[in-house]
PDB file of C-alpha atoms in Angstrom:
ATOM      1  CA  UNK A   1      -3.949   4.273  10.332  1.00 70.00           C
ATOM      2  CA  UNK A   2      -3.161   1.256  12.459  1.00 70.00           C
ATOM      3  CA  UNK A   3      -1.520   1.551  15.839  1.00 72.00           C
ATOM      4  CA  UNK A   4       1.606   0.025  14.291  1.00 74.00           C
ATOM      5  CA  UNK A   5       2.168   2.868  11.785  1.00 77.00           C
ATOM      6  CA  UNK A   6       5.596   4.445  11.958  1.00 81.00           C
ATOM      7  CA  UNK A   7       6.043   7.798  13.662  1.00 86.00           C
ATOM      8  CA  UNK A   8       7.352   9.209  10.370  1.00 88.00           C
ATOM      9  CA  UNK A   9       4.196   8.209   8.471  1.00 82.00           C
ATOM     10  CA  UNK A  10       1.905   9.472  11.220  1.00 84.00           C
ATOM     11  CA  UNK A  11       3.860  12.728  11.497  1.00 90.00           C
ATOM     12  CA  UNK A  12       3.833  13.277   7.747  1.00 89.00           C
ATOM     13  CA  UNK A  13       0.078  12.761   7.551  1.00 85.00           C
ATOM     14  CA  UNK A  14      -0.519  15.093  10.485  1.00 87.00           C
ATOM     15  CA  UNK A  15       1.717  17.804   8.981  1.00 91.00           C
ATOM     16  CA  UNK A  16      -0.483  17.684   5.887  1.00 89.00           C
ATOM     17  CA  UNK A  17      -3.585  18.226   8.012  1.00 85.00           C
ATOM     18  CA  UNK A  18      -4.794  14.669   8.529  1.00 80.00           C
ATOM     19  CA  UNK A  19      -6.185  13.709  11.884  1.00 73.00           C
ATOM     20  CA  UNK A  20      -5.113  10.544  13.623  1.00 69.00           C
ATOM     21  CA  UNK A  21      -7.396   7.815  14.817  1.00 68.00           C
ATOM     22  CA  UNK A  22      -5.907   4.607  16.215  1.00 66.00           C
ATOM     23  CA  UNK A  23      -8.597   1.929  16.386  1.00 63.00           C
ATOM     24  CA  UNK A  24      -6.481  -1.222  16.236  1.00 62.00           C
ATOM     25  CA  UNK A  25      -3.934  -3.338  14.437  1.00 62.00           C
ATOM     26  CA  UNK A  26      -6.194  -5.157  11.967  1.00 63.00           C
ATOM     27  CA  UNK A  27      -7.316  -3.737   8.638  1.00 61.00           C
ATOM     28  CA  UNK A  28     -10.965  -4.682   9.181  1.00 65.00           C
ATOM     29  CA  UNK A  29     -11.167  -2.790  12.463  1.00 71.00           C
ATOM     30  CA  UNK A  30      -9.447   0.247  10.991  1.00 76.00           C
ATOM     31  CA  UNK A  31     -11.658   0.273   7.889  1.00 79.00           C
ATOM     32  CA  UNK A  32     -14.821  -0.073   9.963  1.00 84.00           C
ATOM     33  CA  UNK A  33     -13.786   2.962  12.017  1.00 82.00           C
ATOM     34  CA  UNK A  34     -12.824   4.921   8.884  1.00 82.00           C
ATOM     35  CA  UNK A  35     -16.212   4.243   7.270  1.00 88.00           C
ATOM     36  CA  UNK A  36     -17.937   5.280  10.494  1.00 89.00           C
ATOM     37  CA  UNK A  37     -16.058   8.607  10.461  1.00 86.00           C
ATOM     38  CA  UNK A  38     -16.924   9.168   6.793  1.00 90.00           C
ATOM     39  CA  UNK A  39     -20.625   8.537   7.470  1.00 95.00           C
ATOM     40  CA  UNK A  40     -20.888  10.469  10.737  1.00 94.00           C
ATOM     41  CA  UNK A  41     -18.490  13.350  10.220  1.00 90.00           C
ATOM     42  CA  UNK A  42     -18.448  13.818   6.458  1.00 88.00           C
ATOM     43  CA  UNK A  43     -14.738  13.038   6.196  1.00 85.00           C
ATOM     44  CA  UNK A  44     -13.071  11.838   3.006  1.00 84.00           C
ATOM     45  CA  UNK A  45     -11.704   8.322   2.881  1.00 83.00           C
ATOM     46  CA  UNK A  46      -8.328   7.865   1.219  1.00 79.00           C
ATOM     47  CA  UNK A  47      -8.093   4.115   0.630  1.00 79.00           C
ATOM     48  CA  UNK A  48      -4.796   2.597   1.761  1.00 72.00           C
ATOM     49  CA  UNK A  49      -4.236   0.387  -1.306  1.00 74.00           C
ATOM     50  CA  UNK A  50      -7.314  -1.244  -2.823  1.00 78.00           C
ATOM     51  CA  UNK A  51      -8.417   1.595  -5.075  1.00 84.00           C
ATOM     52  CA  UNK A  52      -7.779   2.167  -8.789  1.00 85.00           C
ATOM     53  CA  UNK A  53      -6.605   5.761  -8.295  1.00 86.00           C
ATOM     54  CA  UNK A  54      -4.190   4.759  -5.527  1.00 82.00           C
ATOM     55  CA  UNK A  55      -2.758   1.967  -7.704  1.00 82.00           C
ATOM     56  CA  UNK A  56      -2.437   4.312 -10.699  1.00 85.00           C
ATOM     57  CA  UNK A  57      -0.677   6.935  -8.592  1.00 84.00           C
ATOM     58  CA  UNK A  58       1.690   4.404  -7.085  1.00 83.00           C
ATOM     59  CA  UNK A  59       2.361   3.083 -10.586  1.00 83.00           C
ATOM     60  CA  UNK A  60       3.935   6.372 -11.598  1.00 85.00           C
ATOM     61  CA  UNK A  61       7.001   5.313  -9.638  1.00 81.00           C
ATOM     62  CA  UNK A  62       7.302   2.353 -12.011  1.00 81.00           C
ATOM     63  CA  UNK A  63       7.377   4.631 -15.042  1.00 83.00           C
ATOM     64  CA  UNK A  64      11.042   5.334 -14.316  1.00 80.00           C
ATOM     65  CA  UNK A  65      11.605   1.903 -15.880  1.00 78.00           C
ATOM     66  CA  UNK A  66      11.096   3.555 -19.267  1.00 77.00           C
ATOM     67  CA  UNK A  67      14.388   5.389 -18.731  1.00 82.00           C
ATOM     68  CA  UNK A  68      16.270   2.226 -17.777  1.00 83.00           C
ATOM     69  CA  UNK A  69      16.513  -0.038 -20.836  1.00 79.00           C
ATOM     70  CA  UNK A  70      19.074  -2.253 -19.059  1.00 82.00           C
ATOM     71  CA  UNK A  71      16.605  -3.024 -16.242  1.00 79.00           C
ATOM     72  CA  UNK A  72      16.104  -6.752 -15.757  1.00 80.00           C
ATOM     73  CA  UNK A  73      14.689  -7.035 -12.225  1.00 80.00           C
ATOM     74  CA  UNK A  74      12.342  -4.862 -10.177  1.00 80.00           C
ATOM     75  CA  UNK A  75      12.057  -5.247  -6.400  1.00 79.00           C
ATOM     76  CA  UNK A  76       9.107  -3.540  -4.730  1.00 80.00           C
ATOM     77  CA  UNK A  77       8.365  -3.418  -1.003  1.00 75.00           C
ATOM     78  CA  UNK A  78       5.040  -5.035  -0.170  1.00 72.00           C
ATOM     79  CA  UNK A  79       2.670  -3.554   2.349  1.00 69.00           C
ATOM     80  CA  UNK A  80      -0.942  -3.191   1.349  1.00 68.00           C
ATOM     81  CA  UNK A  81      -0.297  -3.954  -2.292  1.00 75.00           C
ATOM     82  CA  UNK A  82      -0.980  -0.588  -3.948  1.00 80.00           C
ATOM     83  CA  UNK A  83       2.656   0.112  -4.762  1.00 81.00           C
ATOM     84  CA  UNK A  84       3.390  -3.386  -6.039  1.00 80.00           C
ATOM     85  CA  UNK A  85       0.198  -3.424  -8.145  1.00 83.00           C
ATOM     86  CA  UNK A  86       0.943  -0.011  -9.613  1.00 84.00           C
ATOM     87  CA  UNK A  87       4.580  -0.713 -10.395  1.00 84.00           C
ATOM     88  CA  UNK A  88       3.650  -4.085 -11.885  1.00 82.00           C
ATOM     89  CA  UNK A  89       1.103  -2.406 -14.142  1.00 82.00           C
ATOM     90  CA  UNK A  90       3.627   0.228 -15.213  1.00 82.00           C
ATOM     91  CA  UNK A  91       6.434  -2.192 -16.063  1.00 81.00           C
ATOM     92  CA  UNK A  92       4.094  -4.664 -17.757  1.00 80.00           C
ATOM     93  CA  UNK A  93       3.850  -2.279 -20.717  1.00 76.00           C
ATOM     94  CA  UNK A  94       7.529  -2.832 -21.553  1.00 72.00           C
ATOM     95  CA  UNK A  95       8.194  -5.243 -24.374  1.00 66.00           C
ATOM     96  CA  UNK A  96      11.068  -6.898 -22.493  1.00 70.00           C
ATOM     97  CA  UNK A  97       9.034  -7.334 -19.282  1.00 67.00           C
ATOM     98  CA  UNK A  98      11.544  -7.109 -16.413  1.00 64.00           C
ATOM     99  CA  UNK A  99      11.326  -9.897 -13.887  1.00 65.00           C
ATOM    100  CA  UNK A 100       9.544  -9.045 -10.656  1.00 62.00           C
ATOM    101  CA  UNK A 101       8.485 -10.685  -7.464  1.00 60.00           C
ATOM    102  CA  UNK A 102       8.273 -10.129  -3.785  1.00 61.00           C
ATOM    103  CA  UNK A 103       7.259 -11.362  -0.407  1.00 61.00           C
ATOM    104  CA  UNK A 104       6.225  -9.477   2.695  1.00 60.00           C
ATOM    105  CA  UNK A 105       8.309 -10.186   5.761  1.00 62.00           C
ATOM    106  CA  UNK A 106       6.589 -10.408   9.125  1.00 61.00           C
ATOM    107  CA  UNK A 107       3.096  -9.902   7.730  1.00 62.00           C
ATOM    108  CA  UNK A 108       0.812 -12.641   9.010  1.00 61.00           C
ATOM    109  CA  UNK A 109      -1.990 -11.886   6.533  1.00 60.00           C
ATOM    110  CA  UNK A 110       0.325 -12.154   3.512  1.00 58.00           C
ATOM    111  CA  UNK A 111       2.026 -15.230   4.927  1.00 59.00           C
ATOM    112  CA  UNK A 112      -1.370 -16.886   5.436  1.00 63.00           C
ATOM    113  CA  UNK A 113      -2.445 -15.960   1.898  1.00 58.00           C
ATOM    114  CA  UNK A 114       0.729 -17.480   0.479  1.00 61.00           C
ATOM    115  CA  UNK A 115       0.125 -20.692   2.427  1.00 65.00           C
ATOM    116  CA  UNK A 116      -3.444 -20.925   1.130  1.00 68.00           C
ATOM    117  CA  UNK A 117      -2.381 -20.210  -2.442  1.00 57.00           C
TER     118      UNK A 117
END
């Protein structure tokens, strides 16, 4: 987890038995440290967002759309992208395809990606 993670997220992970390691604020630094711990200590890596099982699990929250036939718009918070990818996949199966979209606020990497197209 990055040094910028909320106390609630850190506390929740620790209550479930996860250890905390705070290598930095950038994903590359954090992932490098995570892979080092996996290799050296035999730990299990739980990817933050870029993994098919994470996206599928996050997508279950989008399945509620099946119970909302009047749904026309879906707003999803954007962080790493797992939740938005999963919800998008879940709602894309609807024949009426609700409108969706989003933009991260105060996220330099996403802002830079949007500028580059």
